[in-house]
Short mmCIF file of C-alpha atoms and ligand atoms in Angstrom, two decimals:
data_model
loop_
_atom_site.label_atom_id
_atom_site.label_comp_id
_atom_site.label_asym_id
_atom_site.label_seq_id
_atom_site.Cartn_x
_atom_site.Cartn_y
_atom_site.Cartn_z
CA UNK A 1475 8.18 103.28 -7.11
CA UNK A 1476 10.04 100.88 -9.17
CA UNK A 1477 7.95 97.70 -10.33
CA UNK A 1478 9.76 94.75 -9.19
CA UNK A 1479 11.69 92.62 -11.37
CA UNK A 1480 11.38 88.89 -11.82
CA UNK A 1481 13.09 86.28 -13.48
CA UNK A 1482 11.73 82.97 -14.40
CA UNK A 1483 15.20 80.62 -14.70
CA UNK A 1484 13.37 77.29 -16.85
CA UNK A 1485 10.88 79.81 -17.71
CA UNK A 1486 10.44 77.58 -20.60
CA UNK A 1487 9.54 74.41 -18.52
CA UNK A 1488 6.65 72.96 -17.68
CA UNK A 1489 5.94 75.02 -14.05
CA UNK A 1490 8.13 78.33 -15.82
CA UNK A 1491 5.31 78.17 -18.41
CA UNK A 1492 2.33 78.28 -16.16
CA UNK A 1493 4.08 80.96 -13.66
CA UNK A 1494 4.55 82.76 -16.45
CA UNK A 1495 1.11 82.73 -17.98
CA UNK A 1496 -0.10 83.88 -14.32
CA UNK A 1497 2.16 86.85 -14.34
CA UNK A 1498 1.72 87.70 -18.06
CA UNK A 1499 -0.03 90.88 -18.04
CA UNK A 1500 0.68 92.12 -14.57
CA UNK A 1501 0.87 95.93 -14.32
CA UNK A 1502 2.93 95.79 -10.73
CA UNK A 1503 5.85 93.52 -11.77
CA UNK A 1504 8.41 93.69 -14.52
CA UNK A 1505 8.77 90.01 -16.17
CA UNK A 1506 12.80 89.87 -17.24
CA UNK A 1507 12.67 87.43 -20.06
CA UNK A 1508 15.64 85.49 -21.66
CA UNK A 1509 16.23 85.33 -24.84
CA UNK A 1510 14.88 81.77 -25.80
CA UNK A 1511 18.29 81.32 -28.24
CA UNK A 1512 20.20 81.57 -24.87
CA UNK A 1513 17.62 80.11 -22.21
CA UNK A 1514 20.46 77.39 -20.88
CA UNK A 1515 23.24 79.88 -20.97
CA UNK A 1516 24.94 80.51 -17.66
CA UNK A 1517 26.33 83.55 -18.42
CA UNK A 1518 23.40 85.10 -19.55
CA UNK A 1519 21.46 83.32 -16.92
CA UNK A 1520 23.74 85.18 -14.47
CA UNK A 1521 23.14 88.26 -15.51
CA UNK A 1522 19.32 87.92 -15.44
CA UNK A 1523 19.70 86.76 -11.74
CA UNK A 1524 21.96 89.03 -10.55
CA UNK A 1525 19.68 92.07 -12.16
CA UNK A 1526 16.14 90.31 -10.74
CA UNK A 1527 14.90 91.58 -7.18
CA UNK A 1528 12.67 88.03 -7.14
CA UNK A 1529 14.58 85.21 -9.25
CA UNK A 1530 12.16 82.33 -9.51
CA UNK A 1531 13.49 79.10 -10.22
CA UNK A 1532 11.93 76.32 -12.11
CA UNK A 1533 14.97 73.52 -12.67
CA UNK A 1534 15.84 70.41 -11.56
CA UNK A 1535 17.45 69.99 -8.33
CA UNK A 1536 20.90 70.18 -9.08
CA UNK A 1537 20.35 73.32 -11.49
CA UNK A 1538 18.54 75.01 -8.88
CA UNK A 1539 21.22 74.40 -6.49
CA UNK A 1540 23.74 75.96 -8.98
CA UNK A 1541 21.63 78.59 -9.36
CA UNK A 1542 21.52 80.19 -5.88
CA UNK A 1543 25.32 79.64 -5.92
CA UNK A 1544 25.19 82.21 -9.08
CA UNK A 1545 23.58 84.75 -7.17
CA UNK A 1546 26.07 87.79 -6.25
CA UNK A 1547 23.45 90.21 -5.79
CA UNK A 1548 22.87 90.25 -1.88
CA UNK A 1549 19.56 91.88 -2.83
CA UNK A 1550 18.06 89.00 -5.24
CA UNK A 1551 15.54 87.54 -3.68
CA UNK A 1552 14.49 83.69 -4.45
CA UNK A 1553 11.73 81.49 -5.14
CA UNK A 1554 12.59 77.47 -5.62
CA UNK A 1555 10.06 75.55 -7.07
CA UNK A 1556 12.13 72.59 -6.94
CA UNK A 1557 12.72 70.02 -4.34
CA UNK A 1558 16.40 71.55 -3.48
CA UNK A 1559 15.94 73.63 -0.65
CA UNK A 1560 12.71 72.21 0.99
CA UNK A 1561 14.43 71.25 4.17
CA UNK A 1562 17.10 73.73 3.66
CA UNK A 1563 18.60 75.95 6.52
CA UNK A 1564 17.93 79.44 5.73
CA UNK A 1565 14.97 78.33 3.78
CA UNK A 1566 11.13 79.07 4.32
CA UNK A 1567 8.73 77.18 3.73
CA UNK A 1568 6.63 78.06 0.96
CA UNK A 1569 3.31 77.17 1.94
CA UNK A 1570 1.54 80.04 3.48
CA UNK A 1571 -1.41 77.59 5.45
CA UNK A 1572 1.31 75.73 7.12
CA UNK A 1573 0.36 78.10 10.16
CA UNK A 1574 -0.71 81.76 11.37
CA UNK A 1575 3.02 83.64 11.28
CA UNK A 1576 3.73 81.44 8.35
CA UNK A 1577 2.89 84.27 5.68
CA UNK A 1578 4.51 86.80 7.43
CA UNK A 1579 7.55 84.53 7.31
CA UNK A 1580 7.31 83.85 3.65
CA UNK A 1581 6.78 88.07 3.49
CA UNK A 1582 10.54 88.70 5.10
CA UNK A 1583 12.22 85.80 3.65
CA UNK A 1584 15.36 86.48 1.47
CA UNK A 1585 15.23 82.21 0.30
CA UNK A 1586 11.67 80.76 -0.07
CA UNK A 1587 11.43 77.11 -1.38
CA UNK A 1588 7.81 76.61 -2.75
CA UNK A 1589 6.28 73.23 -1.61
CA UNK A 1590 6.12 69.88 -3.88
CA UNK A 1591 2.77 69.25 -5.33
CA UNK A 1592 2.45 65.63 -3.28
CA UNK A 1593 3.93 67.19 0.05
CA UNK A 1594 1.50 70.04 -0.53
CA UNK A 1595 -1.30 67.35 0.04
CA UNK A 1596 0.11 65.19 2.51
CA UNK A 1597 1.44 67.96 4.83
CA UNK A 1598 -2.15 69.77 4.84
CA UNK A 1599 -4.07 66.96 5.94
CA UNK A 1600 -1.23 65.62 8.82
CA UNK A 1601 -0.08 68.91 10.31
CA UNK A 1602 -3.07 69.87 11.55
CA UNK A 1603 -3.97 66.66 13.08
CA UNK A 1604 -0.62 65.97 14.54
CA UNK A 1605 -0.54 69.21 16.18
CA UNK A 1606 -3.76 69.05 17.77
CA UNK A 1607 -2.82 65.39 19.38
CA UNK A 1608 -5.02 63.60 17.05
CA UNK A 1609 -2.27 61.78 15.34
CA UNK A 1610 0.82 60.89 17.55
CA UNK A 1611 3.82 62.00 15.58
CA UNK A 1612 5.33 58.39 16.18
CA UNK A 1613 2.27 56.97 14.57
CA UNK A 1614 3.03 54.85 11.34
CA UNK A 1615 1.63 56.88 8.30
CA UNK A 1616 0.76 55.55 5.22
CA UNK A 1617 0.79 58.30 2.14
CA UNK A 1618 -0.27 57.27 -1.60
CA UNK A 1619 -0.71 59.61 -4.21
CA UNK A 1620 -2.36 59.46 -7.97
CA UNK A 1621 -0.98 62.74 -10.59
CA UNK A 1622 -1.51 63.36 -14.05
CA UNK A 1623 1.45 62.98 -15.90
CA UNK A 1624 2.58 66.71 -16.10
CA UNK A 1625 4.17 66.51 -13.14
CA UNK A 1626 6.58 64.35 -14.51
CA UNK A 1627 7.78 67.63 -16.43
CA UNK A 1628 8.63 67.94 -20.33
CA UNK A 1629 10.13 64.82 -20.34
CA UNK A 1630 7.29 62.62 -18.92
CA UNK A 1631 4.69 65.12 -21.05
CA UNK A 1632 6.77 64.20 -24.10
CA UNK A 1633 7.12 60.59 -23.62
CA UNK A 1634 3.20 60.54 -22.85
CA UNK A 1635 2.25 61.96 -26.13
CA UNK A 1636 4.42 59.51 -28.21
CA UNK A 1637 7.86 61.35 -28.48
CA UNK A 1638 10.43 60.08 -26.88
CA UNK A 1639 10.67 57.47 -23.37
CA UNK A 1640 10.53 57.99 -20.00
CA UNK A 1641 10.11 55.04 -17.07
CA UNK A 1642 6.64 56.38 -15.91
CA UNK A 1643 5.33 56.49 -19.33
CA UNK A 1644 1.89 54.12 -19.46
CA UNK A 1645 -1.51 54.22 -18.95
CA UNK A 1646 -0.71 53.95 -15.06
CA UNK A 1647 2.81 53.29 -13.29
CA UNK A 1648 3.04 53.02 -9.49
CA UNK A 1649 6.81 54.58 -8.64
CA UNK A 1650 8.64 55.29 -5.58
CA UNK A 1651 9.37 52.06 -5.11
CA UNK A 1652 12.93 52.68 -3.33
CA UNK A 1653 10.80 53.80 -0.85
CA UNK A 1654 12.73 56.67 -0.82
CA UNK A 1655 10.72 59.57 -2.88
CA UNK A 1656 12.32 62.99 -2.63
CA UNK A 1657 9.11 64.20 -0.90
CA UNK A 1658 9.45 62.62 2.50
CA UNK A 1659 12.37 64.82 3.93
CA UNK A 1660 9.75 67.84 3.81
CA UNK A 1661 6.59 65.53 4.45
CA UNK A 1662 8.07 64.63 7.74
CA UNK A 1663 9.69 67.87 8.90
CA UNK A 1664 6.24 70.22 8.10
CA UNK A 1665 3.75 67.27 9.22
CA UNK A 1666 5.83 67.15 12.18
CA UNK A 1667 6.37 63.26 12.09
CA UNK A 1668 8.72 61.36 13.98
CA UNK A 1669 9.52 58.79 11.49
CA UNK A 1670 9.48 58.48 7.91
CA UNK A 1671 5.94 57.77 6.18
CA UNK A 1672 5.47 55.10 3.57
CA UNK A 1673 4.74 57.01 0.80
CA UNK A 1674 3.86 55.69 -2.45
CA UNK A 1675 3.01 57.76 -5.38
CA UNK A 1676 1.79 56.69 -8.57
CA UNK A 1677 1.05 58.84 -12.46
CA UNK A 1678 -1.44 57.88 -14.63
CA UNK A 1679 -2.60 58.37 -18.39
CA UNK A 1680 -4.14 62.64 -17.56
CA UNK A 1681 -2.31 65.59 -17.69
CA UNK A 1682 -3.19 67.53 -14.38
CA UNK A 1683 -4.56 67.23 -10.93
CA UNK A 1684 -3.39 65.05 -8.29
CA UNK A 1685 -4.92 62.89 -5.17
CA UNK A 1686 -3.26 62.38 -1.84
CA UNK A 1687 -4.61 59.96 0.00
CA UNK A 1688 -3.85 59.01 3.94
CA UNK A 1689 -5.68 55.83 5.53
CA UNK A 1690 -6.10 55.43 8.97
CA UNK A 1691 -6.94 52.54 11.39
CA UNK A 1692 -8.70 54.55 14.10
CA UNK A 1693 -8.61 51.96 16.65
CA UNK A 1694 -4.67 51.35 15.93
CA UNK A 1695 -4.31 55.23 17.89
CA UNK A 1696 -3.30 54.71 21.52
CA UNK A 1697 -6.15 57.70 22.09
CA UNK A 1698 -9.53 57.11 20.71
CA UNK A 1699 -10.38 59.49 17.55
CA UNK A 1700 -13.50 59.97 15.44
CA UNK A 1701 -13.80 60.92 12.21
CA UNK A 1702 -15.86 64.27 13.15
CA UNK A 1703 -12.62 65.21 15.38
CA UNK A 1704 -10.37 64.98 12.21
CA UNK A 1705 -12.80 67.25 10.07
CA UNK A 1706 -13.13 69.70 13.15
CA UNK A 1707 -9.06 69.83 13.55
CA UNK A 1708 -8.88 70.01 9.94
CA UNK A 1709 -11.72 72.87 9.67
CA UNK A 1710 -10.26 74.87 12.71
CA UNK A 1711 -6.95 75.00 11.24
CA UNK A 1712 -8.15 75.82 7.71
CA UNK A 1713 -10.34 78.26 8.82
CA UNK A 1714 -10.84 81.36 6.68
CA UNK A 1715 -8.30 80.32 4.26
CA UNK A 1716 -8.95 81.32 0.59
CA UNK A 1717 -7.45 78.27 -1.03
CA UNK A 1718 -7.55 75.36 1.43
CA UNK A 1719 -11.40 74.09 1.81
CA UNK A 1720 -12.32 71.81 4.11
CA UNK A 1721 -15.16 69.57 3.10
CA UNK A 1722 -18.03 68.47 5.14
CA UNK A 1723 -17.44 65.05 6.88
CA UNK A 1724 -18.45 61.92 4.41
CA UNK A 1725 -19.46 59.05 6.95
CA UNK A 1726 -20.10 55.28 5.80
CA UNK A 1727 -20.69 57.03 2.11
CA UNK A 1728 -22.05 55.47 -0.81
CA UNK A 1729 -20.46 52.94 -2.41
CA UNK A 1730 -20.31 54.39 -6.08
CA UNK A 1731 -18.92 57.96 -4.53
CA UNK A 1732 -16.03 58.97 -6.85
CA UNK A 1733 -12.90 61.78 -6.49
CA UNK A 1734 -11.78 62.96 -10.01
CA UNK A 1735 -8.48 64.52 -9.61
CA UNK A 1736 -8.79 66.96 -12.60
CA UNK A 1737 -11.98 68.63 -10.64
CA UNK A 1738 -9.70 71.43 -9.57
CA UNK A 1739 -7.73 71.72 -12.76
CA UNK A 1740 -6.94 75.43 -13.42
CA UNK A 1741 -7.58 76.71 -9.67
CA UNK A 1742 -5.45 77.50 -7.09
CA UNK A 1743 -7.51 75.37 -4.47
CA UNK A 1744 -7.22 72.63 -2.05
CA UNK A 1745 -9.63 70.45 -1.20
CA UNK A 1746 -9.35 68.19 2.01
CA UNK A 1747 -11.75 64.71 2.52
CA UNK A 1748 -12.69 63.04 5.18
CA UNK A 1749 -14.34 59.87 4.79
CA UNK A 1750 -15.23 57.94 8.02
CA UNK A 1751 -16.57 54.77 8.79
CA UNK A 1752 -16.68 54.69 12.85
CA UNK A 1753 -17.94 51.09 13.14
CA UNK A 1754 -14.75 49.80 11.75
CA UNK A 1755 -12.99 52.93 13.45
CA UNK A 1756 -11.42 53.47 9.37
CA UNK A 1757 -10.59 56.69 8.53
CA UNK A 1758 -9.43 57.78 4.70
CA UNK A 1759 -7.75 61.58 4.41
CA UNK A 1760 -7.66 62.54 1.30
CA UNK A 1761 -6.38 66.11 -0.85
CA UNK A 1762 -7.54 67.09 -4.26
CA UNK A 1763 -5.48 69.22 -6.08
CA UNK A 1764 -3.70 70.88 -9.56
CA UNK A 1765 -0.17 69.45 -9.33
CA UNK A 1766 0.41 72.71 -11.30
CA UNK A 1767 -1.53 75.22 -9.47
CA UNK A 1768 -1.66 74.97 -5.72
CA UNK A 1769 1.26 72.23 -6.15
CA UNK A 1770 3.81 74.00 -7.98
CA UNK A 1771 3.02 77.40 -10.37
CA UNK A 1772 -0.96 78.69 -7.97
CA UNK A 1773 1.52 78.41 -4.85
CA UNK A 1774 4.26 80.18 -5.99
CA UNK A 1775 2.52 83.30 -7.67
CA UNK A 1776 0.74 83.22 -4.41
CA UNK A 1777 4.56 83.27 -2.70
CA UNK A 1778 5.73 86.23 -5.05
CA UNK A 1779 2.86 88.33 -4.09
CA UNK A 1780 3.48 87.42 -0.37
CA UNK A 1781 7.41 88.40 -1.01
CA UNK A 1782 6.92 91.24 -2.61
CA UNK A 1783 4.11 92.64 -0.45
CA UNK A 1784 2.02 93.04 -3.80
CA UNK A 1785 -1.95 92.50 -3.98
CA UNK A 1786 -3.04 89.24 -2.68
CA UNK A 1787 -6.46 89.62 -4.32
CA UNK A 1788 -6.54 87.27 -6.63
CA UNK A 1789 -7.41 84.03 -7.65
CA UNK A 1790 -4.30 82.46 -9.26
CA UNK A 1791 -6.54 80.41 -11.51
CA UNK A 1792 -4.65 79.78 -15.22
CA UNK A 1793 -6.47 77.07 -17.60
CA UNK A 1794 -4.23 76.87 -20.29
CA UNK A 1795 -3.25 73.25 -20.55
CA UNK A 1796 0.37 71.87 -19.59
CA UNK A 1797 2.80 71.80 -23.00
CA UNK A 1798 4.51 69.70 -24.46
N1 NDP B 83 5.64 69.53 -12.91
C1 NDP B 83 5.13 69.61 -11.68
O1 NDP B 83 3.94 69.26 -11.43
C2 NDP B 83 5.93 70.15 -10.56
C3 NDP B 83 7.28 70.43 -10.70
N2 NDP B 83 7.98 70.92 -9.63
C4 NDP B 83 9.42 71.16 -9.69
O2 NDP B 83 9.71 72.29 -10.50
C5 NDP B 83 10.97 72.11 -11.14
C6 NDP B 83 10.75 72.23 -12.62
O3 NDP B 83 9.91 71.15 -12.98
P1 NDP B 83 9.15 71.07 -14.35
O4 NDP B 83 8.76 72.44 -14.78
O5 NDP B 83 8.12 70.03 -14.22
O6 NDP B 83 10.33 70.52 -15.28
P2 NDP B 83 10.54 70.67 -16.85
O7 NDP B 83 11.48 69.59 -17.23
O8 NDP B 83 9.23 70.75 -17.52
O9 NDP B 83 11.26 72.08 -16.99
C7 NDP B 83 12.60 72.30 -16.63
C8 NDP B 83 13.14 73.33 -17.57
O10 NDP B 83 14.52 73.56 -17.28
C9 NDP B 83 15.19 73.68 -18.53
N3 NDP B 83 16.63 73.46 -18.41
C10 NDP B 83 17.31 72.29 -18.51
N4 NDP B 83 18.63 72.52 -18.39
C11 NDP B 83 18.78 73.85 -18.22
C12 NDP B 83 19.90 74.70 -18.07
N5 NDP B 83 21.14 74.22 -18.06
N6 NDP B 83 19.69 76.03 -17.92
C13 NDP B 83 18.44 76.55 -17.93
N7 NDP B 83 17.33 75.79 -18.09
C14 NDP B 83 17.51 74.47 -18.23
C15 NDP B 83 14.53 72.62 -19.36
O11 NDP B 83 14.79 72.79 -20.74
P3 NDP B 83 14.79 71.50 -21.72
O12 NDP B 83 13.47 70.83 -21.55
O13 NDP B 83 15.01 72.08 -23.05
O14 NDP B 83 15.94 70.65 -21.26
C16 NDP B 83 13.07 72.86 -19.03
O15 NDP B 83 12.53 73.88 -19.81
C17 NDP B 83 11.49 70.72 -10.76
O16 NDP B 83 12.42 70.83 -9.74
C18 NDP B 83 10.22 70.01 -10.31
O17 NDP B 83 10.52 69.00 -9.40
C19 NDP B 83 7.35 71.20 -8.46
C20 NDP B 83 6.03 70.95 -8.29
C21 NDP B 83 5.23 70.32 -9.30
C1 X2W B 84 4.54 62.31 -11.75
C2 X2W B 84 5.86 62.75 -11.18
O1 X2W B 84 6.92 62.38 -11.63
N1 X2W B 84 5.82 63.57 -10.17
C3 X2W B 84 6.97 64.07 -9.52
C4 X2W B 84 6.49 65.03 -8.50
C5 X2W B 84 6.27 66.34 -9.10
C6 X2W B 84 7.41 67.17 -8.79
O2 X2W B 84 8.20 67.48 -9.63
O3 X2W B 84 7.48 67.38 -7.50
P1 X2W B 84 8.25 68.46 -6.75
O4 X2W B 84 7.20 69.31 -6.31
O5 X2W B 84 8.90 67.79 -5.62
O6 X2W B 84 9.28 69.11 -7.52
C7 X2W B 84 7.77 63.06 -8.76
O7 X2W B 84 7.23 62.12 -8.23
O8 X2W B 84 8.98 63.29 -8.61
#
């Protein structure tokens, strides 16, 4: 049988880097590489995604968009990585947790957009507790989010390590402040909200690995909820997933307990928090993750595999650092 061919288009980006380095090596794919001299050029481009059976794209949104309107070749497959076709018609979503048929979805789909590295965090803590009635879809939801600066992409990298300027270069820069981020179109449609959360992200002076972070007023639900009923929803839904890990409840912790978000730096894991404190009926959710593994380049070698119907068994753990 012929190995399947894949084409990175930005293979020379920040997430085209690290999907790369995951499939470097692989004996079961063929990597189609562009020569670096032409990387940008659309002919050439063309070619490469006309001739892939997988083309996987890591642009900006517009560029991706442009791509997929290159595509001839009824049998090129694709991969997004950007935020393009998240809500897309014709689109799956990428994220293969999201429920039971969802792999099998991914598996048959000929357009698969891979989830944003913030939405990846948000979504897996709501969903499951929206669709088990813990959290009324109408219920006002509050989303904040800390990332290392790679997920800025080359520019933001750049800018952080003294070449060149970007608007979220700093020590620590809270953003999003249209209230408008590019993540709540998907946030809301895979969380299954009714209305828009307020979501404000924020990038500080690391590289990689993110927090989400939910709070909830308990007592604001119109049902009563404890904190145990959140980890239990969360735990059922989660259960004997690889990469999603459900932590044991944390209630009325200690005051000097930390979250680092570089913890899972170089894994393909998720880690979902509970914190409770059920006298004051609070409630914090919160999601540990690599912006660049489970939330962009982990997710989507995970999503080629799935597409492709190659081995699943494997880790998609890469520890090179994010480059400039
Ligand atoms: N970084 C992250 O944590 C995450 C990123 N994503 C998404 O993935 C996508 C890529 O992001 P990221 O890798 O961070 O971005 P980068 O800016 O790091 O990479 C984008 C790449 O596209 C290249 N490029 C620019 N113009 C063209 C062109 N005309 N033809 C071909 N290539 C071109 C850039 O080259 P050059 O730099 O020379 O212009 C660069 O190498 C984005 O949509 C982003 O939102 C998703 C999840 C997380
Ligand atoms: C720090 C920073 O700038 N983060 C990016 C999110 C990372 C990313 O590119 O997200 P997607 O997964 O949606 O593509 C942002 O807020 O736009």
């Amino acid at each position: 049988m012929p190995k399947p061919k894949i084409f990175i288009d930005g293979e020379a980006g920040t997430t085209g880097l690290q999907i790369r380095g995951r499939l470097q090596g692989r004996e079961d794919l063929e990597l189609l590489s562009i020569d670096p001299a032409r990387r940008k050029d659309q002919a050439e481009r063309k070619r490469l995604l006309n001739e892939a059976d997988l083309a996987v794209l890591c642009l900006s949104d517009d560029l991706a968009r442009a791509a997929v309107g290159m595509i001839e070749n009824p049998a090129t497959r694709v991969l997004d990585a950007s935020t393009a076709h998240r809500v897309a018609e014709g689109w799956v979503f990428g994220f293969p947790e999201l429920e039971p048929d969802q792999p099998e979805r991914i598996r048959t789909a000929g357009r698969v957009a891979n989830p944003g590295c913030y939405s990846t965090g948000a979504i897996a803590l709501l969903r499951p507790l929206v669709e088990a009635g813990l959290l009324p879809a109408e219920h006002p939801v509050f989303v904040q989010g800390a990332s290392g600066y790679s997920g800025g992409g080359r520019s933001l990298i750049r800018a952080m390590r003294g070449e060149g300027e970007h608007y979220l270069a700093g020590s620590y820069r809270l953003y999003g402040l249209g209230l408008a981020h590019k993540h709540v179109p998907e946030i809301v449609r895979y969380s299954r909200l009714a209305r828009d959360p307020l979501f404000i992200p924020s990038v500080g002076n690391w590289a990689q690995g993110m927090l989400v972070h939910v709070p909830l007023h308990l007592w604001a639900l119109p049902k009563p909820v404890r904190g145990e009923e959140l980890q239990a929803a969360l735990q059922q839904h989660y259960a004997g997933q690889r990469f999603v890990r459900v932590m044991p409840l944390e209630r009325v912790g200690s005051a000097e307990r930390a979250l680092d978000p570089q913890a899972l730096n170089g894994t393909n894991l998720l880690e979902l928090f509970v914190f409770d404190h059920p006298a004051k009926e609070q409630a914090l959710l919160v999601a540990r993750l690599d912006n660049l593994g489970k939330g962009a380049a982990g997710a989507a070698v995970q999503n080629i595999d799935l597409m492709l119907g190659l081995s699943g068994d494997r880790n998609y753990e890469y520890t090179e650092d994010a480059p400039c």
